Coordinates of N, CA, C and O and ligand atoms in Angstrom, one line a residue:
M1 N -41.2 -52.3 46.5 CA -41.1 -51.0 47.3 C -40.8 -49.8 46.5 O -41.5 -48.8 46.5
K2 N -39.7 -50.0 45.7 CA -39.4 -48.9 44.8 C -40.5 -48.5 43.8 O -40.8 -47.4 43.6
K3 N -41.1 -49.6 43.3 CA -42.2 -49.4 42.3 C -43.3 -48.6 42.9 O -43.9 -47.7 42.3
A4 N -43.7 -48.9 44.2 CA -44.8 -48.2 44.8 C -44.4 -46.7 44.9 O -45.3 -45.8 44.7
G5 N -43.2 -46.4 45.2 CA -42.7 -45.0 45.2 C -42.9 -44.3 43.9 O -43.5 -43.2 43.8
W6 N -42.6 -45.0 42.8 CA -42.8 -44.4 41.5 C -44.2 -44.1 41.2 O -44.6 -43.1 40.6
D7 N -45.1 -45.1 41.6 CA -46.5 -45.0 41.3 C -47.0 -43.7 42.0 O -47.8 -42.9 41.5
R8 N -46.6 -43.5 43.3 CA -47.0 -42.3 44.0 C -46.6 -41.1 43.3 O -47.3 -40.1 43.1
A9 N -45.3 -41.1 42.8 CA -44.8 -39.9 42.2 C -45.6 -39.6 40.9 O -45.9 -38.5 40.6
W10 N -45.9 -40.7 40.1 CA -46.7 -40.5 38.9 C -48.0 -39.9 39.2 O -48.5 -39.0 38.6
A11 N -48.7 -40.5 40.3 CA -50.0 -40.0 40.7 C -49.9 -38.5 41.0 O -50.8 -37.8 40.6
A12 N -48.9 -38.2 41.8 CA -48.8 -36.8 42.2 C -48.6 -35.9 41.0 O -49.2 -34.8 40.8
C13 N -47.8 -36.4 40.0 CA -47.5 -35.6 38.8 C -48.7 -35.4 38.0 O -49.0 -34.3 37.5
A14 N -49.5 -36.5 37.8 CA -50.7 -36.4 37.1 C -51.7 -35.5 37.7 O -52.4 -34.7 37.0
L15 N -51.8 -35.5 39.0 CA -52.7 -34.6 39.8 C -52.3 -33.2 39.5 O -53.2 -32.3 39.2
A16 N -51.0 -32.9 39.6 CA -50.5 -31.5 39.4 C -50.9 -31.0 38.0 O -51.3 -29.9 37.8
L17 N -50.7 -31.9 37.0 CA -51.1 -31.6 35.6 C -52.6 -31.2 35.5 O -52.9 -30.2 34.9
T18 N -53.4 -32.1 36.1 CA -54.8 -31.9 36.0 C -55.2 -30.6 36.7 O -56.0 -29.8 36.1
L19 N -54.6 -30.3 37.8 CA -54.9 -29.0 38.5 C -54.5 -27.8 37.6 O -55.3 -26.9 37.5
S20 N -53.3 -27.9 37.0 CA -52.9 -26.7 36.3 C -53.8 -26.5 35.0 O -54.1 -25.4 34.6
L21 N -54.2 -27.6 34.4 CA -55.1 -27.5 33.3 C -56.4 -26.9 33.7 O -57.0 -26.0 33.1
A22 N -56.9 -27.3 34.9 CA -58.2 -26.8 35.3 C -58.1 -25.3 35.7 O -58.9 -24.5 35.3
L23 N -57.0 -25.0 36.3 CA -56.8 -23.5 36.6 C -56.7 -22.7 35.3 O -57.3 -21.7 35.2
G24 N -56.0 -23.2 34.3 CA -55.8 -22.5 33.1 C -57.2 -22.3 32.4 O -57.5 -21.2 32.0
A25 N -58.0 -23.3 32.4 CA -59.3 -23.2 31.8 C -60.2 -22.2 32.5 O -60.8 -21.4 31.9
S26 N -60.2 -22.2 33.8 CA -61.1 -21.3 34.5 C -60.6 -19.9 34.5 O -61.3 -19.0 34.4
A27 N -59.2 -19.7 34.4 CA -58.7 -18.4 34.3 C -59.1 -17.8 33.0 O -59.5 -16.6 32.9
L28 N -59.1 -18.6 31.9 CA -59.5 -18.2 30.6 C -61.0 -17.8 30.6 O -61.4 -16.7 30.1
A29 N -61.8 -18.6 31.2 CA -63.2 -18.4 31.2 C -63.6 -17.1 32.0 O -64.4 -16.3 31.6
A30 N -62.8 -16.9 33.1 CA -63.2 -15.7 34.0 C -62.6 -14.4 33.4 O -63.2 -13.4 33.4
G31 N -61.4 -14.5 32.8 CA -60.7 -13.3 32.4 C -61.2 -12.7 31.1 O -61.5 -11.6 31.0
K32 N -61.3 -13.5 30.1 CA -61.5 -13.0 28.7 C -62.7 -13.6 28.1 O -62.6 -14.8 27.7
A33 N -63.7 -12.9 27.9 CA -64.8 -13.3 27.1 C -64.4 -13.1 25.6 O -64.1 -12.0 25.3
H34 N -64.5 -14.1 24.8 CA -64.2 -14.0 23.4 C -65.5 -14.4 22.6 O -65.8 -15.5 22.4
E35 N -66.3 -13.4 22.3 CA -67.5 -13.7 21.6 C -67.5 -12.8 20.3 O -67.5 -11.6 20.3
H36 N -67.6 -13.5 19.2 CA -67.6 -12.8 17.9 C -68.8 -11.9 17.8 O -69.9 -12.2 18.2
G37 N -68.6 -10.6 17.3 CA -69.6 -9.6 17.3 C -69.7 -8.7 18.5 O -70.4 -7.7 18.4
V38 N -68.9 -9.1 19.5 CA -69.0 -8.3 20.8 C -67.6 -7.8 21.1 O -66.6 -8.5 21.0
A39 N -67.5 -6.5 21.5 CA -66.3 -5.9 22.0 C -66.6 -5.4 23.4 O -67.7 -5.1 23.8
R40 N -65.5 -5.2 24.2 CA -65.6 -4.7 25.5 C -64.8 -3.3 25.6 O -63.7 -3.2 25.0
L41 N -65.4 -2.4 26.3 CA -64.7 -1.1 26.5 C -64.7 -0.8 28.0 O -65.8 -0.9 28.7
D42 N -63.6 -0.4 28.5 CA -63.5 0.1 29.9 C -63.1 1.5 29.8 O -62.0 1.9 29.2
V43 N -64.0 2.4 30.3 CA -63.8 3.8 30.2 C -63.5 4.4 31.6 O -64.3 4.1 32.5
A44 N -62.4 5.1 31.8 CA -62.2 5.7 33.1 C -62.0 7.2 32.9 O -61.2 7.7 32.1
V45 N -62.9 8.0 33.6 CA -62.9 9.4 33.4 C -62.3 10.0 34.7 O -62.7 9.7 35.8
A46 N -61.3 10.9 34.5 CA -60.7 11.6 35.7 C -60.7 13.1 35.3 O -61.0 13.5 34.1
A47 N -60.3 13.9 36.2 CA -60.3 15.4 36.0 C -59.4 15.8 34.9 O -59.7 16.6 34.0
N48 N -58.2 15.1 34.8 CA -57.2 15.5 33.8 C -57.1 14.6 32.6 O -56.2 14.8 31.8
G49 N -58.0 13.6 32.6 CA -57.9 12.7 31.4 C -58.9 11.6 31.4 O -59.7 11.4 32.3
V50 N -59.0 11.0 30.2 CA -59.9 9.9 30.0 C -59.1 8.8 29.4 O -58.3 9.0 28.5
S51 N -59.2 7.6 30.0 CA -58.6 6.4 29.4 C -59.6 5.4 29.0 O -60.6 5.2 29.7
I52 N -59.4 4.8 27.8 CA -60.3 3.8 27.2 C -59.6 2.6 26.8 O -58.6 2.7 26.1
E53 N -60.0 1.4 27.3 CA -59.4 0.2 27.0 C -60.4 -0.6 26.1 O -61.5 -0.9 26.5
L54 N -60.0 -1.0 24.9 CA -60.8 -1.8 24.0 C -60.3 -3.2 24.0 O -59.1 -3.5 23.9
D55 N -61.2 -4.2 24.0 CA -60.8 -5.6 24.0 C -61.8 -6.2 23.0 O -63.0 -6.3 23.2
T56 N -61.3 -6.7 21.9 CA -62.2 -7.3 20.8 C -61.6 -8.5 20.2 O -60.4 -8.6 19.9
P57 N -62.4 -9.5 19.8 CA -61.9 -10.5 18.9 C -61.5 -9.9 17.6 O -62.1 -9.0 17.1
L58 N -60.4 -10.5 17.0 CA -60.0 -9.9 15.7 C -61.0 -10.1 14.6 O -61.1 -9.4 13.7
D59 N -61.8 -11.2 14.8 CA -62.9 -11.4 13.8 C -63.8 -10.2 13.5 O -64.2 -10.0 12.4
N60 N -64.0 -9.4 14.6 CA -64.9 -8.2 14.5 C -64.2 -7.2 13.6 O -64.9 -6.3 13.0
L61 N -62.9 -7.2 13.5 CA -62.1 -6.2 12.8 C -61.8 -6.6 11.4 O -61.6 -5.8 10.5
L62 N -61.5 -7.9 11.2 CA -60.9 -8.4 10.0 C -61.7 -9.5 9.3 O -61.5 -9.7 8.1
G63 N -62.5 -10.2 10.1 CA -63.2 -11.4 9.5 C -62.3 -12.6 9.6 O -62.7 -13.7 9.1
F64 N -61.1 -12.5 10.1 CA -60.2 -13.7 10.4 C -59.4 -13.3 11.7 O -59.4 -12.2 12.1
E65 N -58.8 -14.4 12.3 CA -58.1 -14.2 13.6 C -56.7 -14.8 13.6 O -56.3 -15.4 14.5
R66 N -56.0 -14.5 12.5 CA -54.6 -15.1 12.4 C -53.8 -14.0 11.6 O -54.3 -13.0 11.2
A67 N -52.5 -14.3 11.5 CA -51.7 -13.4 10.6 C -52.2 -13.4 9.2 O -52.7 -14.4 8.7
P68 N -52.2 -12.3 8.5 CA -52.6 -12.2 7.1 C -51.8 -13.1 6.2 O -50.6 -13.2 6.4
R69 N -52.4 -13.7 5.2 CA -51.7 -14.6 4.3 C -51.6 -14.1 2.9 O -50.7 -14.6 2.1
T70 N -52.5 -13.2 2.5 CA -52.5 -12.7 1.1 C -52.3 -11.2 1.1 O -52.5 -10.6 2.2
D71 N -52.1 -10.7 0.0 CA -52.0 -9.2 -0.1 C -53.3 -8.5 0.3 O -53.3 -7.5 0.9
A72 N -54.4 -9.2 -0.1 CA -55.7 -8.6 0.2 C -55.9 -8.6 1.8 O -56.4 -7.6 2.3
E73 N -55.5 -9.7 2.4 CA -55.6 -9.7 3.9 C -54.7 -8.7 4.5 O -55.0 -8.1 5.5
R74 N -53.5 -8.6 4.0 CA -52.5 -7.6 4.6 C -53.1 -6.2 4.4 O -53.0 -5.4 5.4
A75 N -53.7 -5.9 3.3 CA -54.3 -4.6 3.1 C -55.4 -4.4 4.1 O -55.6 -3.3 4.7
K76 N -56.2 -5.4 4.4 CA -57.3 -5.4 5.4 C -56.8 -5.0 6.7 O -57.3 -4.2 7.5
V77 N -55.7 -5.7 7.1 CA -55.1 -5.4 8.4 C -54.6 -4.0 8.5 O -54.8 -3.3 9.5
Q78 N -53.9 -3.5 7.5 CA -53.4 -2.1 7.5 C -54.6 -1.1 7.6 O -54.5 -0.2 8.4
A79 N -55.7 -1.4 6.9 CA -56.8 -0.5 7.0 C -57.4 -0.5 8.4 O -57.8 0.6 8.9
A80 N -57.5 -1.7 9.0 CA -58.1 -1.8 10.3 C -57.2 -1.1 11.3 O -57.7 -0.4 12.2
L81 N -55.9 -1.3 11.2 CA -55.0 -0.6 12.2 C -55.0 0.9 12.0 O -54.9 1.6 13.0
A82 N -55.1 1.4 10.8 CA -55.2 2.8 10.6 C -56.5 3.4 11.3 O -56.4 4.4 12.0
R83 N -57.6 2.7 11.2 CA -58.8 3.1 11.9 C -58.6 3.0 13.4 O -59.1 3.9 14.2
L84 N -58.0 2.0 13.9 CA -57.8 1.8 15.3 C -56.9 2.8 15.9 O -57.1 3.2 17.1
R85 N -55.9 3.3 15.1 CA -55.0 4.3 15.7 C -55.6 5.6 15.7 O -55.1 6.5 16.4
D86 N -56.7 5.8 14.9 CA -57.3 7.1 14.9 C -58.3 7.3 16.0 O -59.5 7.3 15.9
G87 N -57.7 7.3 17.3 CA -58.6 7.3 18.5 C -59.5 8.4 18.6 O -60.6 8.3 19.2
A88 N -59.2 9.6 18.0 CA -60.0 10.8 18.1 C -61.3 10.6 17.3 O -62.3 11.2 17.6
A89 N -61.3 9.7 16.3 CA -62.5 9.5 15.5 C -63.3 8.3 16.1 O -64.5 8.3 16.1
L90 N -62.6 7.3 16.7 CA -63.3 6.2 17.3 C -64.0 6.6 18.6 O -65.1 6.1 18.9
F91 N -63.4 7.5 19.3 CA -64.0 7.9 20.6 C -64.0 9.4 20.7 O -63.0 10.1 20.9
R92 N -65.2 10.0 20.4 CA -65.4 11.4 20.3 C -66.0 11.9 21.7 O -67.2 11.7 21.9
I93 N -65.1 12.4 22.5 CA -65.5 12.8 23.8 C -66.2 14.2 23.8 O -65.7 15.1 23.1
D94 N -67.2 14.3 24.6 CA -67.9 15.6 24.8 C -66.9 16.8 24.8 O -66.0 16.8 25.6
P95 N -67.1 17.7 23.8 CA -66.1 18.8 23.7 C -66.0 19.7 24.9 O -65.0 20.3 25.1
A96 N -67.0 19.6 25.8 CA -67.0 20.4 27.0 C -65.8 20.0 27.9 O -65.3 20.8 28.7
A97 N -65.3 18.8 27.7 CA -64.2 18.3 28.6 C -62.8 18.8 28.0 O -61.8 18.7 28.7
G98 N -62.8 19.2 26.8 CA -61.5 19.7 26.2 C -60.4 18.6 26.1 O -59.3 18.8 26.6
C99 N -60.7 17.5 25.6 CA -59.8 16.3 25.5 C -59.1 16.3 24.2 O -59.6 16.5 23.2
T100 N -57.8 15.9 24.3 CA -57.0 15.6 23.1 C -56.3 14.2 23.2 O -55.9 13.9 24.3
L101 N -56.3 13.5 22.1 CA -55.7 12.2 22.2 C -54.2 12.3 22.4 O -53.5 13.0 21.7
A102 N -53.7 11.5 23.4 CA -52.3 11.6 23.8 C -51.5 10.4 23.4 O -50.3 10.4 23.0
K103 N -52.2 9.2 23.4 CA -51.4 8.0 23.2 C -52.3 6.8 22.8 O -53.4 6.7 23.4
V104 N -51.9 6.0 21.9 CA -52.6 4.8 21.5 C -51.6 3.6 21.5 O -50.5 3.7 21.0
D105 N -52.0 2.5 22.2 CA -51.2 1.3 22.2 C -52.1 0.2 21.7 O -53.2 0.0 22.2
L106 N -51.6 -0.6 20.7 CA -52.4 -1.7 20.2 C -51.6 -3.0 20.5 O -50.4 -3.0 20.2
V107 N -52.2 -4.0 21.0 CA -51.6 -5.3 21.2 C -52.4 -6.4 20.6 O -53.6 -6.5 20.8
S108 N -51.8 -7.2 19.8 CA -52.4 -8.4 19.2 C -51.4 -9.4 18.8 O -50.6 -9.1 17.9
A109 N -51.4 -10.5 19.4 CA -50.3 -11.5 19.2 C -50.4 -12.0 17.7 O -49.3 -12.0 17.0
P110 N -51.5 -12.4 17.1 CA -51.5 -12.8 15.7 C -51.0 -11.8 14.8 O -50.5 -12.1 13.7
L111 N -51.2 -10.5 15.1 CA -50.7 -9.4 14.2 C -49.3 -9.0 14.5 O -48.8 -8.0 13.9
Q112 N -48.7 -9.6 15.5 CA -47.4 -9.3 16.0 C -47.3 -7.8 16.4 O -46.3 -7.1 16.1
L113 N -48.3 -7.4 17.1 CA -48.3 -6.0 17.7 C -48.1 -6.2 19.2 O -48.8 -7.0 19.9
G114 N -47.2 -5.3 19.8 CA -47.0 -5.4 21.2 C -46.0 -6.4 21.6 O -45.2 -6.9 20.8
P115 N -45.9 -6.7 22.9 CA -44.9 -7.7 23.4 C -45.0 -9.0 22.7 O -46.2 -9.5 22.5
A116 N -43.9 -9.6 22.4 CA -43.9 -10.9 21.7 C -44.6 -12.0 22.5 O -44.3 -12.1 23.7
S117 N -45.6 -12.6 22.0 CA -46.2 -13.7 22.7 C -46.8 -14.7 21.6 O -47.0 -14.3 20.5
T118 N -47.1 -15.9 22.1 CA -47.6 -16.9 21.1 C -49.1 -16.8 21.0 O -49.8 -16.8 22.1
P119 N -49.7 -16.7 19.9 CA -51.1 -16.8 19.8 C -51.7 -18.1 20.3 O -51.0 -19.1 20.1
A120 N -52.7 -18.0 21.1 CA -53.3 -19.2 21.7 C -54.5 -19.7 20.9 O -55.4 -19.0 20.7
G121 N -54.4 -21.0 20.5 CA -55.6 -21.6 19.9 C -56.0 -21.0 18.5 O -55.2 -20.3 17.9
D122 N -57.3 -21.2 18.2 CA -57.8 -20.8 16.9 C -58.3 -19.4 16.9 O -58.7 -18.8 15.9
H123 N -58.4 -18.7 18.1 CA -59.0 -17.4 18.2 C -57.9 -16.4 18.5 O -56.8 -16.7 19.0
G124 N -58.1 -15.1 18.1 CA -57.2 -14.1 18.4 C -57.9 -12.8 18.8 O -59.0 -12.6 18.3
D125 N -57.3 -12.0 19.6 CA -57.9 -10.8 20.1 C -57.0 -9.6 19.8 O -55.8 -9.8 19.4
L126 N -57.6 -8.4 19.9 CA -56.8 -7.2 19.9 C -57.2 -6.4 21.1 O -58.4 -6.3 21.4
E127 N -56.2 -5.8 21.7 CA -56.4 -4.9 22.8 C -55.9 -3.5 22.4 O -54.7 -3.4 22.0
G128 N -56.7 -2.5 22.6 CA -56.3 -1.1 22.3 C -56.4 -0.3 23.6 O -57.3 -0.5 24.3
S129 N -55.4 0.5 23.8 CA -55.4 1.4 25.0 C -55.3 2.8 24.5 O -54.3 3.2 23.8
Y130 N -56.2 3.6 24.9 CA -56.3 5.0 24.4 C -56.2 6.0 25.6 O -57.0 5.8 26.5
Q131 N -55.3 6.9 25.5 CA -55.2 7.9 26.6 C -55.5 9.3 26.1 O -54.8 9.7 25.1
F132 N -56.4 10.0 26.7 CA -56.7 11.4 26.3 C -56.4 12.3 27.4 O -56.6 11.9 28.6
N133 N -55.7 13.4 27.1 CA -55.5 14.4 28.1 C -56.7 15.4 28.0 O -57.1 15.8 26.9
C134 N -57.2 15.8 29.2 CA -58.4 16.7 29.2 C -58.2 17.9 30.1 O -57.5 17.8 31.1
K135 N -58.8 19.0 29.7 CA -58.7 20.2 30.5 C -59.7 20.1 31.6 O -59.5 20.6 32.7
A136 N -60.9 19.5 31.4 CA -61.9 19.4 32.4 C -62.6 18.1 32.2 O -63.8 18.0 31.8
G137 N -61.9 17.0 32.5 CA -62.5 15.6 32.2 C -63.8 15.4 32.9 O -64.7 14.7 32.4
A138 N -64.0 16.0 34.1 CA -65.2 15.7 34.9 C -66.4 16.3 34.2 O -67.6 16.0 34.5
R139 N -66.2 17.2 33.2 CA -67.3 17.8 32.5 C -67.7 17.0 31.3 O -68.7 17.4 30.6
A140 N -67.1 15.9 31.1 CA -67.4 15.0 29.9 C -68.8 14.4 30.2 O -68.9 13.5 31.1
G141 N -69.8 14.8 29.4 CA -71.1 14.2 29.6 C -71.4 13.0 28.8 O -72.3 12.2 29.1
F142 N -70.6 12.8 27.8 CA -70.9 11.6 26.9 C -69.6 11.3 26.1 O -68.7 12.1 26.0
V143 N -69.6 10.1 25.5 CA -68.6 9.7 24.5 C -69.4 9.2 23.3 O -70.3 8.3 23.5
E144 N -69.1 9.6 22.1 CA -69.6 9.0 20.9 C -68.6 7.9 20.5 O -67.5 8.2 20.2
V145 N -69.1 6.7 20.4 CA -68.2 5.6 20.1 C -68.4 5.3 18.6 O -69.5 5.0 18.1
G146 N -67.3 5.3 17.8 CA -67.4 5.2 16.4 C -67.1 3.8 15.9 O -66.8 3.5 14.7
L147 N -67.1 2.8 16.8 CA -66.7 1.4 16.4 C -67.6 0.8 15.4 O -67.1 0.0 14.5
F148 N -68.9 1.0 15.5 CA -69.8 0.4 14.6 C -69.6 0.9 13.1 O -69.8 0.2 12.2
E149 N -69.4 2.2 13.0 CA -69.1 2.8 11.7 C -67.8 2.2 11.1 O -67.7 2.0 9.9
A150 N -66.8 2.0 12.0 CA -65.5 1.6 11.5 C -65.5 0.1 11.1 O -64.8 -0.3 10.2
F151 N -66.2 -0.7 11.9 CA -66.0 -2.2 11.8 C -67.4 -2.9 11.6 O -68.2 -3.0 12.6
A152 N -67.7 -3.3 10.4 CA -69.0 -3.9 10.1 C -69.3 -5.2 10.9 O -70.5 -5.5 11.2
G153 N -68.2 -5.9 11.3 CA -68.4 -7.2 12.0 C -68.9 -7.0 13.4 O -69.3 -8.0 14.1
L154 N -68.9 -5.8 13.9 CA -69.2 -5.6 15.4 C -70.7 -5.3 15.5 O -71.3 -4.5 14.8
K155 N -71.3 -6.0 16.5 CA -72.8 -5.8 16.7 C -73.1 -5.2 18.1 O -74.1 -4.6 18.3
R156 N -72.2 -5.4 19.1 CA -72.5 -5.0 20.4 C -71.2 -4.6 21.1 O -70.2 -5.3 20.9
V157 N -71.4 -3.6 22.0 CA -70.2 -3.2 22.8 C -70.7 -3.2 24.3 O -71.6 -2.5 24.6
D158 N -70.0 -4.0 25.1 CA -70.3 -4.0 26.5 C -69.3 -3.0 27.2 O -68.1 -3.2 27.1
L159 N -69.9 -2.1 28.0 CA -69.0 -1.0 28.6 C -69.0 -1.1 30.1 O -70.1 -1.3 30.7
Q160 N -67.9 -0.7 30.6 CA -67.8 -0.4 32.1 C -67.2 1.0 32.1 O -66.2 1.3 31.5
V161 N -67.9 1.9 32.9 CA -67.5 3.3 32.9 C -67.2 3.6 34.4 O -68.1 3.3 35.3
A162 N -66.1 4.2 34.7 CA -65.8 4.7 36.0 C -65.6 6.2 35.9 O -64.7 6.7 35.1
T163 N -66.3 7.0 36.6 CA -66.2 8.4 36.7 C -66.0 8.9 38.1 O -66.2 8.1 39.0
P164 N -65.6 10.1 38.4 CA -65.5 10.6 39.8 C -66.8 10.4 40.5 O -66.8 10.4 41.8
R165 N -67.9 10.4 39.8 CA -69.2 10.3 40.5 C -69.7 8.8 40.7 O -70.7 8.6 41.4
G166 N -68.9 7.9 40.1 CA -69.3 6.5 40.4 C -69.1 5.6 39.2 O -68.5 6.1 38.2
Q167 N -69.6 4.4 39.2 CA -69.4 3.4 38.2 C -70.7 3.0 37.5 O -71.7 3.0 38.2
L168 N -70.7 2.7 36.2 CA -71.9 2.2 35.6 C -71.5 1.2 34.5 O -70.4 1.2 34.0
K169 N -72.5 0.3 34.2 CA -72.3 -0.6 33.1 C -73.3 -0.2 32.0 O -74.4 0.3 32.3
A170 N -72.9 -0.4 30.8 CA -73.8 0.0 29.7 C -73.6 -0.9 28.5 O -72.5 -1.6 28.4
T171 N -74.6 -1.0 27.6 CA -74.4 -1.8 26.4 C -74.8 -0.9 25.2 O -75.9 -0.3 25.3
L172 N -74.0 -0.9 24.2 CA -74.3 -0.3 23.0 C -74.7 -1.4 21.9 O -73.9 -2.3 21.8
R173 N -75.8 -1.3 21.3 CA -76.2 -2.2 20.2 C -76.2 -1.4 18.9 O -76.7 -0.3 18.9
K174 N -75.6 -1.9 17.9 CA -75.6 -1.3 16.6 C -77.0 -0.8 16.2 O -77.9 -1.6 16.3
P175 N -77.2 0.4 15.7 CA -76.1 1.4 15.4 C -76.0 2.5 16.5 O -75.5 3.6 16.2
A176 N -76.4 2.2 17.7 CA -76.3 3.3 18.8 C -74.8 3.6 19.0 O -73.9 2.7 18.8
S177 N -74.5 4.8 19.3 CA -73.1 5.2 19.5 C -72.8 6.0 20.7 O -71.7 6.2 21.1
R178 N -73.9 6.6 21.4 CA -73.6 7.5 22.4 C -73.6 6.8 23.8 O -74.6 6.2 24.2
V179 N -72.6 7.0 24.6 CA -72.5 6.5 26.0 C -72.6 7.8 26.8 O -71.8 8.7 26.8
V180 N -73.6 7.8 27.7 CA -73.8 8.9 28.6 C -73.0 8.7 29.8 O -73.1 7.6 30.5
L181 N -72.1 9.6 30.2 CA -71.2 9.5 31.3 C -71.8 10.1 32.6 O -71.5 9.7 33.7
A182 N -72.6 11.1 32.4 CA -73.1 11.8 33.6 C -74.6 11.6 33.7 O -75.3 11.7 32.7
R183 N -75.1 11.4 34.9 CA -76.5 11.2 35.1 C -77.1 12.4 35.8 O -76.5 12.9 36.7
Ligands
ZN201 ZN1 -62.6 -16.0 17.7

């Protein structure tokens, strides 16, 4: 009798484990596409500002996806971070909108940037958050994206753009750089 109770408990436990593994895998598949050569940009245009979220595999920026191990790799990380922090060069917004870069946040677990978290598996990402203040954000007709100039490993950028006039999806393929915001 006791043994049967244990068996049921084990079965329930195994089932719970299977469920949580399945949920974890599907959450990963739905939430974050990690494809080398491809980055994602979410651009939100409002009257008083433009915000841009970058999500990219580290491989596109560095050629590796872990903490740097040598002086050469550390130098590569520092050079990449300097370019990433230069948001006004990476994202050149139509001057008609009168935008200035206000804030840059970079998060990458393997590079120990942002909140402490454990890198998961063999792959690593970097997320960049860029906030521009604008005098007339709605007048922004385009953004010139400088990611291909800055990072040779990048081949394609998938964009989602939200403006006061609506939403659109766009794809930039190297060496194209201009995203049209107004139609
Ligand atoms: Zn990877």
